[in-house]
PDB file of C-alpha atoms in Angstrom:
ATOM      1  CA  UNK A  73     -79.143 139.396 -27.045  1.00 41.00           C
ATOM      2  CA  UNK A  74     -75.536 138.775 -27.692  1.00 40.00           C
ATOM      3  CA  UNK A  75     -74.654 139.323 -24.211  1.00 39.00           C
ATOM      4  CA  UNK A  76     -77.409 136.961 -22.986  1.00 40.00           C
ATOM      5  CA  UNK A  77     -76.368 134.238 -25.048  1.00 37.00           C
ATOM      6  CA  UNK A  78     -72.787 134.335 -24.058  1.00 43.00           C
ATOM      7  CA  UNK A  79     -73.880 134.771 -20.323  1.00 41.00           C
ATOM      8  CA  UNK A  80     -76.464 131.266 -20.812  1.00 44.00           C
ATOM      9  CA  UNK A  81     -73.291 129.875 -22.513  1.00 43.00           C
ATOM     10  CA  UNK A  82     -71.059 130.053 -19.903  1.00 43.00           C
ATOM     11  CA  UNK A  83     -73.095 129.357 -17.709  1.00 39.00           C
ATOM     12  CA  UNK A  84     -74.128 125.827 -19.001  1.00 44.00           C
ATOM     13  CA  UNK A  85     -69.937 125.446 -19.498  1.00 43.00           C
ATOM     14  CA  UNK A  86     -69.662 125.986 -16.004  1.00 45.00           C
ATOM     15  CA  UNK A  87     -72.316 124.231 -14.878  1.00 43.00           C
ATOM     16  CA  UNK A  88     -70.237 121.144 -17.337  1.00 42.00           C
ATOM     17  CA  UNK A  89     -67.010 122.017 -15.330  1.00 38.00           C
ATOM     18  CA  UNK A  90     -68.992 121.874 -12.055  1.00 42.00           C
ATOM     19  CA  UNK A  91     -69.847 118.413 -12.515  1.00 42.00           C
ATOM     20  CA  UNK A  92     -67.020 116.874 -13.884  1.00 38.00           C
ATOM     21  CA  UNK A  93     -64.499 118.483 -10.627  1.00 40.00           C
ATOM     22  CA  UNK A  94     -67.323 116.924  -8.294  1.00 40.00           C
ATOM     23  CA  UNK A  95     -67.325 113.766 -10.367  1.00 41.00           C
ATOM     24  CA  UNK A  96     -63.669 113.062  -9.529  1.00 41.00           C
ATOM     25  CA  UNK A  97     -61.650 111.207 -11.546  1.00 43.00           C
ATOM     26  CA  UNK A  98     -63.079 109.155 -14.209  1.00 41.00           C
ATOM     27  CA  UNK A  99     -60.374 106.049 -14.016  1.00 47.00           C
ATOM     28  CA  UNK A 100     -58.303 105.267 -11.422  1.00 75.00           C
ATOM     29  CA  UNK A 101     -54.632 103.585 -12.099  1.00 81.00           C
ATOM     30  CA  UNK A 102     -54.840  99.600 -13.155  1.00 85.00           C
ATOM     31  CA  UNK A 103     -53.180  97.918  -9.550  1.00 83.00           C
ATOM     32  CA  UNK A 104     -49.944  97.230 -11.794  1.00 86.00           C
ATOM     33  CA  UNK A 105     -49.787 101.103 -12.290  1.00 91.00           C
ATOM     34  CA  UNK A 106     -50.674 102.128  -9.094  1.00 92.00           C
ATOM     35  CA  UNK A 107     -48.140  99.692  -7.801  1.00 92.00           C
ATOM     36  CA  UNK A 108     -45.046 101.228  -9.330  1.00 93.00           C
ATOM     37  CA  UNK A 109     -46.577 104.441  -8.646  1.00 95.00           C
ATOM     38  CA  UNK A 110     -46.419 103.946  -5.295  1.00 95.00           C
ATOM     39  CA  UNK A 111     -42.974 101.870  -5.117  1.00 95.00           C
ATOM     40  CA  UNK A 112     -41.014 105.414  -6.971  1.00 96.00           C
ATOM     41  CA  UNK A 113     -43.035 107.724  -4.053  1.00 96.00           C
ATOM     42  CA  UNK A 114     -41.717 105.057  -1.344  1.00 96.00           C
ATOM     43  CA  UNK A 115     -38.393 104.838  -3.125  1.00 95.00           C
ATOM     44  CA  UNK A 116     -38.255 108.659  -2.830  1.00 96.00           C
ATOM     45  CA  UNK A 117     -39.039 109.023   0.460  1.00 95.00           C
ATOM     46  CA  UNK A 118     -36.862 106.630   1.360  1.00 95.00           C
ATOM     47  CA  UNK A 119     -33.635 107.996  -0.347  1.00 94.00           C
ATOM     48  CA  UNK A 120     -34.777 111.528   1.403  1.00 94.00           C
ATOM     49  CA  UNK A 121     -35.265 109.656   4.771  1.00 93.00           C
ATOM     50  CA  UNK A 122     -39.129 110.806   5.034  1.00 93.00           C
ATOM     51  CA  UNK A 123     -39.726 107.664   7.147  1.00 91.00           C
ATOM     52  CA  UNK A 124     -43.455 108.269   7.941  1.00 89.00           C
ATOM     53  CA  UNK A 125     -44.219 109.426   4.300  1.00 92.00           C
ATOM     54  CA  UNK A 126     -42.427 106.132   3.128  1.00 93.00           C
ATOM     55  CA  UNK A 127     -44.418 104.111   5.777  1.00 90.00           C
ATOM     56  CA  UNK A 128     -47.781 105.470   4.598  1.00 91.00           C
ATOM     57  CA  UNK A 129     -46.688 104.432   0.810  1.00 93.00           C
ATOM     58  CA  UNK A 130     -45.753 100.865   1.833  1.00 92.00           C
ATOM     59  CA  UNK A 131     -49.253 100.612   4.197  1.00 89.00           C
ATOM     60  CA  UNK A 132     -50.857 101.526   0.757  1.00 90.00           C
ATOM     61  CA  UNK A 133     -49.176  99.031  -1.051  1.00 91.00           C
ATOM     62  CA  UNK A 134     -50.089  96.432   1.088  1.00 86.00           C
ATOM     63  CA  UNK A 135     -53.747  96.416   0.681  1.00 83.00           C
ATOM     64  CA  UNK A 136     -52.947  96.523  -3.265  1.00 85.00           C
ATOM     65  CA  UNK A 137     -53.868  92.691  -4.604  1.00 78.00           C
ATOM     66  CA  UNK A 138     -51.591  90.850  -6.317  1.00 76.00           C
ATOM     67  CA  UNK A 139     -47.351  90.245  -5.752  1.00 79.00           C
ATOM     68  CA  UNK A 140     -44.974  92.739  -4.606  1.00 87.00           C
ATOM     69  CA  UNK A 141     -42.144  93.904  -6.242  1.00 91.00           C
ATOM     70  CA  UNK A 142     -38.984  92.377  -4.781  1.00 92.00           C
ATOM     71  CA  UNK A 143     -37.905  95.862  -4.371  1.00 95.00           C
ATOM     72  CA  UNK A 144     -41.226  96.562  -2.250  1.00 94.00           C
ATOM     73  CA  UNK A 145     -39.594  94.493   0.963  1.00 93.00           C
ATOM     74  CA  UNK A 146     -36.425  95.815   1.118  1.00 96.00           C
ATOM     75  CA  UNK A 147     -37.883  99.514   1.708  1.00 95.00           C
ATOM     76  CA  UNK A 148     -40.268  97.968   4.379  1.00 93.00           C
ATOM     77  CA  UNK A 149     -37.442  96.034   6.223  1.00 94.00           C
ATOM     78  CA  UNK A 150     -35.235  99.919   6.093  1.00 95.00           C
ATOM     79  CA  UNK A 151     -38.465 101.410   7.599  1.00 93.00           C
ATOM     80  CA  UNK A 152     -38.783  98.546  10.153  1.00 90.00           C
ATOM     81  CA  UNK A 153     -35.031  99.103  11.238  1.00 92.00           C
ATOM     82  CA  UNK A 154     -35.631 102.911  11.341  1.00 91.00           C
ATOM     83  CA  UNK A 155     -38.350 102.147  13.768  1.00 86.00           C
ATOM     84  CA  UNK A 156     -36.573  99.769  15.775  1.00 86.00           C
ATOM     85  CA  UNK A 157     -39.306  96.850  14.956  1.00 86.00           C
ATOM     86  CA  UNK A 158     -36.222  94.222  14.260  1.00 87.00           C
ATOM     87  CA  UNK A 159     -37.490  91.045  13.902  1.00 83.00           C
ATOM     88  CA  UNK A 160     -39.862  92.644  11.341  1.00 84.00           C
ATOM     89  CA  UNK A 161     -37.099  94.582   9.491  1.00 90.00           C
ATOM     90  CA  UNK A 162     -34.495  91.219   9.366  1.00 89.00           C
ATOM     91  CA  UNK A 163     -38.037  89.171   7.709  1.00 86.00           C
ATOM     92  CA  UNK A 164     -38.336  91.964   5.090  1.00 90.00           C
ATOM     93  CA  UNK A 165     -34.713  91.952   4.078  1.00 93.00           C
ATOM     94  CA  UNK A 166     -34.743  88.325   4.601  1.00 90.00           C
ATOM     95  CA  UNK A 167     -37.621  88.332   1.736  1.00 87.00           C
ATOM     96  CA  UNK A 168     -36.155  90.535  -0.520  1.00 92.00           C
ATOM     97  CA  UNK A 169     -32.404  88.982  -0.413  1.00 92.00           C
ATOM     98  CA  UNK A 170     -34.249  84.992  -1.165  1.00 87.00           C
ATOM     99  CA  UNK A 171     -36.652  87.283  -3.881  1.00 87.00           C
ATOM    100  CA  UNK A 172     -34.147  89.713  -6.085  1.00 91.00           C
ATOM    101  CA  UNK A 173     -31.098  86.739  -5.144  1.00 90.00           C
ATOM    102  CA  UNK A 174     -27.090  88.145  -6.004  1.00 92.00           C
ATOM    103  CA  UNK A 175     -28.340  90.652  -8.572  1.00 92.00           C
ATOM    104  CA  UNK A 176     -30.451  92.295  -6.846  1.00 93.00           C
ATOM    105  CA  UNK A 177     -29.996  96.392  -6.929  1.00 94.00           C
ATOM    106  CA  UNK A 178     -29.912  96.099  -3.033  1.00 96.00           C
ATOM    107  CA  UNK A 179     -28.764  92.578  -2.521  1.00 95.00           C
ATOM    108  CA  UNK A 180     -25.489  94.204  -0.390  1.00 95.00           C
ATOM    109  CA  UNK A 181     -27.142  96.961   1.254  1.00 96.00           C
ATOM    110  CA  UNK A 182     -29.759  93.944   2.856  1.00 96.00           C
ATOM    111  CA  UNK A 183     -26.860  91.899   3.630  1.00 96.00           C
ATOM    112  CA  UNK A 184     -25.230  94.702   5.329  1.00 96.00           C
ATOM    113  CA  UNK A 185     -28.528  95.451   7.232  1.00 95.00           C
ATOM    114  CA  UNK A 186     -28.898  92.032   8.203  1.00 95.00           C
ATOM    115  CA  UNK A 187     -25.937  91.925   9.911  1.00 95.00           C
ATOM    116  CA  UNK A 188     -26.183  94.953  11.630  1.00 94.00           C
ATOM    117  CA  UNK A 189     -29.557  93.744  12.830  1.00 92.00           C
ATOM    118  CA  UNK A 190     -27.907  90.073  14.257  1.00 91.00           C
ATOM    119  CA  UNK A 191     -25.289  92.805  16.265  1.00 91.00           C
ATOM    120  CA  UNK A 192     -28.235  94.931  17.395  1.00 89.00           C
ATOM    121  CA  UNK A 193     -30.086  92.004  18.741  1.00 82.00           C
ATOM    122  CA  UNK A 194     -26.892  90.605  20.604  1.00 83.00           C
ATOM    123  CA  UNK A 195     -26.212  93.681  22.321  1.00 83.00           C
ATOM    124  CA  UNK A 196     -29.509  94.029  23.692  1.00 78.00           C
ATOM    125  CA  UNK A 197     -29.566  90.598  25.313  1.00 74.00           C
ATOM    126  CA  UNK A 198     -26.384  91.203  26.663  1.00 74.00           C
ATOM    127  CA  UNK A 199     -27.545  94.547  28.124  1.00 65.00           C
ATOM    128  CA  UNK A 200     -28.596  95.345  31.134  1.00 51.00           C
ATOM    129  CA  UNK A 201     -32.714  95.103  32.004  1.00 48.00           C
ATOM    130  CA  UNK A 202     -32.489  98.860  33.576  1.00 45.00           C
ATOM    131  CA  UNK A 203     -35.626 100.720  33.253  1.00 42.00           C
ATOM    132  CA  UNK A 204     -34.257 103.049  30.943  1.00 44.00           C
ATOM    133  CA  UNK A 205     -32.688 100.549  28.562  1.00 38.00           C
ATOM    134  CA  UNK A 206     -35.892  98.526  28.439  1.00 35.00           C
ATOM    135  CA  UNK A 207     -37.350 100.263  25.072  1.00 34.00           C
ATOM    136  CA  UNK A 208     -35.181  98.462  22.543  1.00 31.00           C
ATOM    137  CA  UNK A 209     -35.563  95.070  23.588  1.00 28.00           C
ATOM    138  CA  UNK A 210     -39.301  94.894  23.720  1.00 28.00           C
ATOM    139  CA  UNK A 211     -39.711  95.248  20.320  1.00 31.00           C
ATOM    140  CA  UNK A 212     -38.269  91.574  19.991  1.00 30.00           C
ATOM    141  CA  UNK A 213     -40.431  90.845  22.709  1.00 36.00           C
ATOM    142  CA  UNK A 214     -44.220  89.720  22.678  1.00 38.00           C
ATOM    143  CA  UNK A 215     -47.058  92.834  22.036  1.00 43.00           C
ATOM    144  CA  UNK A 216     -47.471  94.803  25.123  1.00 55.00           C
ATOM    145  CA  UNK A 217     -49.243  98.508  25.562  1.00 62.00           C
ATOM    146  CA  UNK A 218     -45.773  99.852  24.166  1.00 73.00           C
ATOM    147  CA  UNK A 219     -45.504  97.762  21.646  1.00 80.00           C
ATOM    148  CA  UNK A 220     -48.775  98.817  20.249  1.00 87.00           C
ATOM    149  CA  UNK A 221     -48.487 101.961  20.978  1.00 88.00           C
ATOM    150  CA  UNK A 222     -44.921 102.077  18.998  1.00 87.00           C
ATOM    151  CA  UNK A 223     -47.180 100.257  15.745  1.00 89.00           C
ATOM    152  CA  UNK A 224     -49.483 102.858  15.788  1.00 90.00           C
ATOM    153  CA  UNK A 225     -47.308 105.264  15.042  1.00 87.00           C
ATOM    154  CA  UNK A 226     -45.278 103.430  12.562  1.00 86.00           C
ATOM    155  CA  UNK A 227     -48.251 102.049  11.225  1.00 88.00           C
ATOM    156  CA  UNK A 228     -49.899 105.811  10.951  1.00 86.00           C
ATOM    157  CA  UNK A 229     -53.266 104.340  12.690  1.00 89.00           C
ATOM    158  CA  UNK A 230     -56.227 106.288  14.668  1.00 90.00           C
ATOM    159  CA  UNK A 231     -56.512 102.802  16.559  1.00 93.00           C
ATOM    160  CA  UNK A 232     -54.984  99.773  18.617  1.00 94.00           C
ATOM    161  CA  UNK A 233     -57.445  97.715  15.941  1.00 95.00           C
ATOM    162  CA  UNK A 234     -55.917  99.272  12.935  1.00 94.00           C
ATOM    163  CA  UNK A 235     -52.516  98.932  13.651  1.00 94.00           C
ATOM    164  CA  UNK A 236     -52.534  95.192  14.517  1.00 95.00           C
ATOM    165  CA  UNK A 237     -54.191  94.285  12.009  1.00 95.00           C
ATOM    166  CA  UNK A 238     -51.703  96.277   9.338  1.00 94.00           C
ATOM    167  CA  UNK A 239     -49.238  94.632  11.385  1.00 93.00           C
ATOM    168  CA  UNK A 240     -50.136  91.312  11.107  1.00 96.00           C
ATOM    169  CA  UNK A 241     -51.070  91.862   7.516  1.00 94.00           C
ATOM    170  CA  UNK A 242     -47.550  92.947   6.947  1.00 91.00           C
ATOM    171  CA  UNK A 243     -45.972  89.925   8.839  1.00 93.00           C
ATOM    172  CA  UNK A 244     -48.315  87.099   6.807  1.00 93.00           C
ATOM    173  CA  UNK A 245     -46.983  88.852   3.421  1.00 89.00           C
ATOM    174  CA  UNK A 246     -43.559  87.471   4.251  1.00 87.00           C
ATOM    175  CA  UNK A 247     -45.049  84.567   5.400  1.00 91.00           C
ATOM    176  CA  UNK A 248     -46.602  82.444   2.712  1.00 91.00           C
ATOM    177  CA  UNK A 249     -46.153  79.030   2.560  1.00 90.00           C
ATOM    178  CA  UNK A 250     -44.472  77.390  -0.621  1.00 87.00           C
ATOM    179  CA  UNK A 251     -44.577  73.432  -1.942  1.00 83.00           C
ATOM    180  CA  UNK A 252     -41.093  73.938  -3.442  1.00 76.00           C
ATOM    181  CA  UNK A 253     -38.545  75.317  -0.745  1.00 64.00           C
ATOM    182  CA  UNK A 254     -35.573  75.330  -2.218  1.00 60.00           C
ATOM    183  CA  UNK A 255     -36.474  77.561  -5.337  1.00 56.00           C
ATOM    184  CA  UNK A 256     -38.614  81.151  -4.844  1.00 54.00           C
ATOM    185  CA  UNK A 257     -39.776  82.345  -8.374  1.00 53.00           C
ATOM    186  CA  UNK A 258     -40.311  85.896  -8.495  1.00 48.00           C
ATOM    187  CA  UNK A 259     -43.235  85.873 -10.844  1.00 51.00           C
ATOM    188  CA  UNK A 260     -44.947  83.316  -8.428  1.00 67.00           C
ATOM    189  CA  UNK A 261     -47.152  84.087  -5.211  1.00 77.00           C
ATOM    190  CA  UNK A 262     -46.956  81.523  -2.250  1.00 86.00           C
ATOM    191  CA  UNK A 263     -49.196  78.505  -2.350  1.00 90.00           C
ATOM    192  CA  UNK A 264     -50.907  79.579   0.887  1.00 93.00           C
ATOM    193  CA  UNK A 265     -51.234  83.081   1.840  1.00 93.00           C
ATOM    194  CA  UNK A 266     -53.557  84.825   4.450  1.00 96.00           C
ATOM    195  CA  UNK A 267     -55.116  88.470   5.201  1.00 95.00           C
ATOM    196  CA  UNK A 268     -56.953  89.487   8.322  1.00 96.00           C
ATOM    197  CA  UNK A 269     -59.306  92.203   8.327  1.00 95.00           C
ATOM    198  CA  UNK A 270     -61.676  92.646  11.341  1.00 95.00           C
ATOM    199  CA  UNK A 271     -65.612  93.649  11.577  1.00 93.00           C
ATOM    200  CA  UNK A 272     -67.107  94.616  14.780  1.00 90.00           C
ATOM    201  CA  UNK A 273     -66.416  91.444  17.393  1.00 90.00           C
ATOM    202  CA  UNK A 274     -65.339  89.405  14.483  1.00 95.00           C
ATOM    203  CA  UNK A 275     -61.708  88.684  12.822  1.00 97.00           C
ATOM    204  CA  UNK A 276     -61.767  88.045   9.430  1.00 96.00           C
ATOM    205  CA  UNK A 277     -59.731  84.861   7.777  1.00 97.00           C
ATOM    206  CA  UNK A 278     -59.337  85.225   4.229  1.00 96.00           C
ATOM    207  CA  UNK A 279     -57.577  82.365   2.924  1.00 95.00           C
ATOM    208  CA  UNK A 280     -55.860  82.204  -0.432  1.00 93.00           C
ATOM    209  CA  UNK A 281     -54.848  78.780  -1.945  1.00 92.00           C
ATOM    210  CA  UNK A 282     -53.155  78.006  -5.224  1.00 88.00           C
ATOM    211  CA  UNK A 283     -53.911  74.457  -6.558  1.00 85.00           C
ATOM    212  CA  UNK A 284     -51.165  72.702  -8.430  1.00 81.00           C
ATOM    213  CA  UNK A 285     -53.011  73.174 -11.745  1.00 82.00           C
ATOM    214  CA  UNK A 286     -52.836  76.868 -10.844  1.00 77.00           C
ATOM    215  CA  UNK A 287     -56.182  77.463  -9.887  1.00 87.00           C
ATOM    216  CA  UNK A 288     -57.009  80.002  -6.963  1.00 89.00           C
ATOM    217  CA  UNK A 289     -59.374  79.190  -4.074  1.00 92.00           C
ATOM    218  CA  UNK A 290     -60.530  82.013  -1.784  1.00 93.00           C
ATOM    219  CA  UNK A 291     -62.263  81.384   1.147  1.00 94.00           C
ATOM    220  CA  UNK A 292     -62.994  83.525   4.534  1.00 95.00           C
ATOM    221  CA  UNK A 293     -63.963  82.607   7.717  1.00 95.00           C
ATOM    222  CA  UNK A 294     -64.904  84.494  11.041  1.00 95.00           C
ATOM    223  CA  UNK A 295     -63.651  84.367  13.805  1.00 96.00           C
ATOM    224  CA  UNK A 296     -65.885  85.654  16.855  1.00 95.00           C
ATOM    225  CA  UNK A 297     -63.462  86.700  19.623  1.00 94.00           C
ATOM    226  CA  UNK A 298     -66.312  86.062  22.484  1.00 92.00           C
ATOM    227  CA  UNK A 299     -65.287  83.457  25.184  1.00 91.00           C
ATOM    228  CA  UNK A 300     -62.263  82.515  23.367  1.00 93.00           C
ATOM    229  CA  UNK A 301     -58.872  82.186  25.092  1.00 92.00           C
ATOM    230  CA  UNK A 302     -56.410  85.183  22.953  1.00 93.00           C
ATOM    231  CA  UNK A 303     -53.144  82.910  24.052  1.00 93.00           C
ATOM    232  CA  UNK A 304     -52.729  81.928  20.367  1.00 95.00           C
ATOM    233  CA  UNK A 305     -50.515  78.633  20.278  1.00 95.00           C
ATOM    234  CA  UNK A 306     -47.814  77.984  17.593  1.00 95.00           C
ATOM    235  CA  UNK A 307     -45.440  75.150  16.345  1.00 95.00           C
ATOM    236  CA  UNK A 308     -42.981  74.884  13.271  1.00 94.00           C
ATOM    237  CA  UNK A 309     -41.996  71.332  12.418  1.00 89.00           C
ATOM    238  CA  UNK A 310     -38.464  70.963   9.840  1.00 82.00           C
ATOM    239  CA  UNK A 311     -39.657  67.617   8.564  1.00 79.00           C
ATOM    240  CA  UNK A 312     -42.353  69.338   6.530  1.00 83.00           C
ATOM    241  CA  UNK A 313     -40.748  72.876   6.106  1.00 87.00           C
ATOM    242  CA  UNK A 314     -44.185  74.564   7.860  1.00 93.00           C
ATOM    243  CA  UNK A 315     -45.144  76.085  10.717  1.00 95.00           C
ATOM    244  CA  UNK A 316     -48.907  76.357  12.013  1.00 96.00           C
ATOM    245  CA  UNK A 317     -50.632  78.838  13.942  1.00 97.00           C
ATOM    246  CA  UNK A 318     -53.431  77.364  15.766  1.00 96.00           C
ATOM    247  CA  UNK A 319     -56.875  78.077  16.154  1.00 95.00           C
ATOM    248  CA  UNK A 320     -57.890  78.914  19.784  1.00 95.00           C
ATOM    249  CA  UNK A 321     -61.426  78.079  19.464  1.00 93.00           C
ATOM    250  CA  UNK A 322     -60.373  74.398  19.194  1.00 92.00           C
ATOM    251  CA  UNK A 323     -56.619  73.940  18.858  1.00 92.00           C
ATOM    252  CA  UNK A 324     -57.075  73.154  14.951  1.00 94.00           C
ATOM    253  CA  UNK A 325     -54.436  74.511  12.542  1.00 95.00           C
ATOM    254  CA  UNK A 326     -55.567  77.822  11.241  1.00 96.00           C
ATOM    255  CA  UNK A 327     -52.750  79.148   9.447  1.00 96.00           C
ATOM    256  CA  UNK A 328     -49.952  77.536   7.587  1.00 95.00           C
ATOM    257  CA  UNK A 329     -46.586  79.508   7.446  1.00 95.00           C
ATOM    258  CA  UNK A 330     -43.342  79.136   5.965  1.00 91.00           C
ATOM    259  CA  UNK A 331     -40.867  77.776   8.071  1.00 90.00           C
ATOM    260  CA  UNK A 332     -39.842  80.738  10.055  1.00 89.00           C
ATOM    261  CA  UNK A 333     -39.865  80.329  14.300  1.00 91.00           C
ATOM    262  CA  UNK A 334     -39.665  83.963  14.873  1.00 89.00           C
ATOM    263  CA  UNK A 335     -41.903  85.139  12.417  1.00 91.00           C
ATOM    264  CA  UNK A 336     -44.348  82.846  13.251  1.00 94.00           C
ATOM    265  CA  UNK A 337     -44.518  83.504  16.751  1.00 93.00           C
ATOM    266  CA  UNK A 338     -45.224  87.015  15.884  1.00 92.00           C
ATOM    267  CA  UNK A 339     -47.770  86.527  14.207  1.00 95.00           C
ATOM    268  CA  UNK A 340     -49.577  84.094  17.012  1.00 96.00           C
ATOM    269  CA  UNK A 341     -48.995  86.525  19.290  1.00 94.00           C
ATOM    270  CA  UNK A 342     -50.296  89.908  17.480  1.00 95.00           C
ATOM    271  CA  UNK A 343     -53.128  87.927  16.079  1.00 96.00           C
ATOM    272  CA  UNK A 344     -53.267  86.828  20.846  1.00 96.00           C
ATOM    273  CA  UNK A 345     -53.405  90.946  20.860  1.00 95.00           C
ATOM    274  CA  UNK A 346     -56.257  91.437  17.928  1.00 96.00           C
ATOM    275  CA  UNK A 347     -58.289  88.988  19.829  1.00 96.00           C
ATOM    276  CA  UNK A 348     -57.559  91.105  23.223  1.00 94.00           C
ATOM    277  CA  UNK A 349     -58.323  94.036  22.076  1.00 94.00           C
ATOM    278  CA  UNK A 350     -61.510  93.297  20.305  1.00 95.00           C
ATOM    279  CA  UNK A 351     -62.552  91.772  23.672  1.00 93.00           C
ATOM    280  CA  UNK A 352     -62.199  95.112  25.507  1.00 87.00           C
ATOM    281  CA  UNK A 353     -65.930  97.553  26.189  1.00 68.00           C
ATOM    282  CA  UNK A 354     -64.037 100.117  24.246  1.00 64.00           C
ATOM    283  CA  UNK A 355     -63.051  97.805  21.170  1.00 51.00           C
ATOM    284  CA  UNK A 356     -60.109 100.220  20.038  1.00 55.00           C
TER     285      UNK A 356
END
């Protein structure tokens, strides 16, 4: 009888166990956790140059709501230089340098990258347009097949759709538009901010406003990429700090930017790409 008992006993303990592994987890980390858990993995990566480990961290971070640590661009602008993406990498060090300021842990190091990135650049527009030099100098150039094909695999994605749109994701958070320009407060998001996620034939506008009383207004629109013209028009004008991304339904202003040329005209043009590549049969 003993022997019965104990085997019903551990039998109803392992039917316990048994449902608590196949339950999972109970909690998962609050986003403030999860975000410095994910900054020391990317930080570690980083230092041992696991470039696509530290790439799949920072593509995790940025679907995680809320502000990034300043830290978070400065590892995203060395994994856009290591994969040659450098208008991308010089907007990410950029950010950090105008977030973290003088004391920032890797204010030189940006600097430094910066710089290198300005040389880079020159030297490709002074080189030669020979077939076999033509690699570096697209990626400053507007989205062709190997350009996507180069943000898939930074990007880790299964698709042309996935990578674009983690792209342009990643270009709109350096993008946000702020009242005040002269003064970036770390412990304040952008007044305008955007995300773009996609759903069958459809783009996805989600835009975030904050209100000067400090109210947030969400709102998303979609965007059906049938009959519509992907040769997505741009314009930045100084007098108002802004540039606009246009809408090319109608030629409305869709997006508003922070004053950046290059980075917006990235961003018209991968959004130009989305819309192709939605419009193919295959819809990749």
């Amino acid at each position: 009888m003993a022997v019965l008992f104990g085997t019903g006993r551990c039998f109803a303990l392992g039917a316990v166990l048994a449902s608590m592994l196949l339950a999972g987890p109970a909690l998962a980390l609050a986003p403030e956790h999860e975000t410095r858990r994910l900054m020391l993995a990317t930080e570690e990566a980083v230092v041992a140059e696991n470039w696509g480990e530290a790439a799949e961290y920072l593509n995790r971070l940025q679907q995680l709501e809320g502000e990034k640590p300043a830290d978070y661009f400065f590892y995203r602008g060395r994994v856009m230089l290591q994969s040659s993406h450098l208008n991308e990498a010089q907007s990410a060090l950029e950010t950090y340098v105008s977030r973290a300021g003088a004391e920032g842990a890797h204010y030189q190091k940006s600097l430094q990258l910066i710089t290198s990135i300005e040389k880079t650049r020159k030297q490709n527009a002074l080189a030669p347009q020979a077939a076999g030099e033509s690699e570096q100098v697209a990626v400053i150039e507007p989205a062709g097949e190997g350009r996507i094909e180069s943000l898939r695999k930074l990007y880790l994605a299964d698709s042309d759709r996935e990578a674009l749109t983690l792209h342009i994701n990643s270009l709109l958070e350096l993008a946000g538009w702020r009242r005040d320009q002269a003064v970036v407060r770390l412990d304040r998001p952008a007044d305008a901010e955007y995300r773009i996620g996609t759903q069958g034939d459809e783009i996805q506008i989600q835009e975030i406003k904050r209100a000067e009383d400090g109210r947030i207004l969400r709102s998303t629109e979609p965007m059906s990429v049938f009959g519509i013209n992907p040769r997505v028009e741009w314009r930045c004008e100084a007098a108002v700090s802004t540039c606009w991304v246009y809408d090319p339904r109608d030629g409305s202003r869709l997006l508003q930017l922070a004053a950046n040329r290059e980075r917006a005209q990235e961003i018209a043009e991968t959004l130009g790409q989305l819309i192709r590549t939605l419009q193919t049969p295959s819809g990749s």
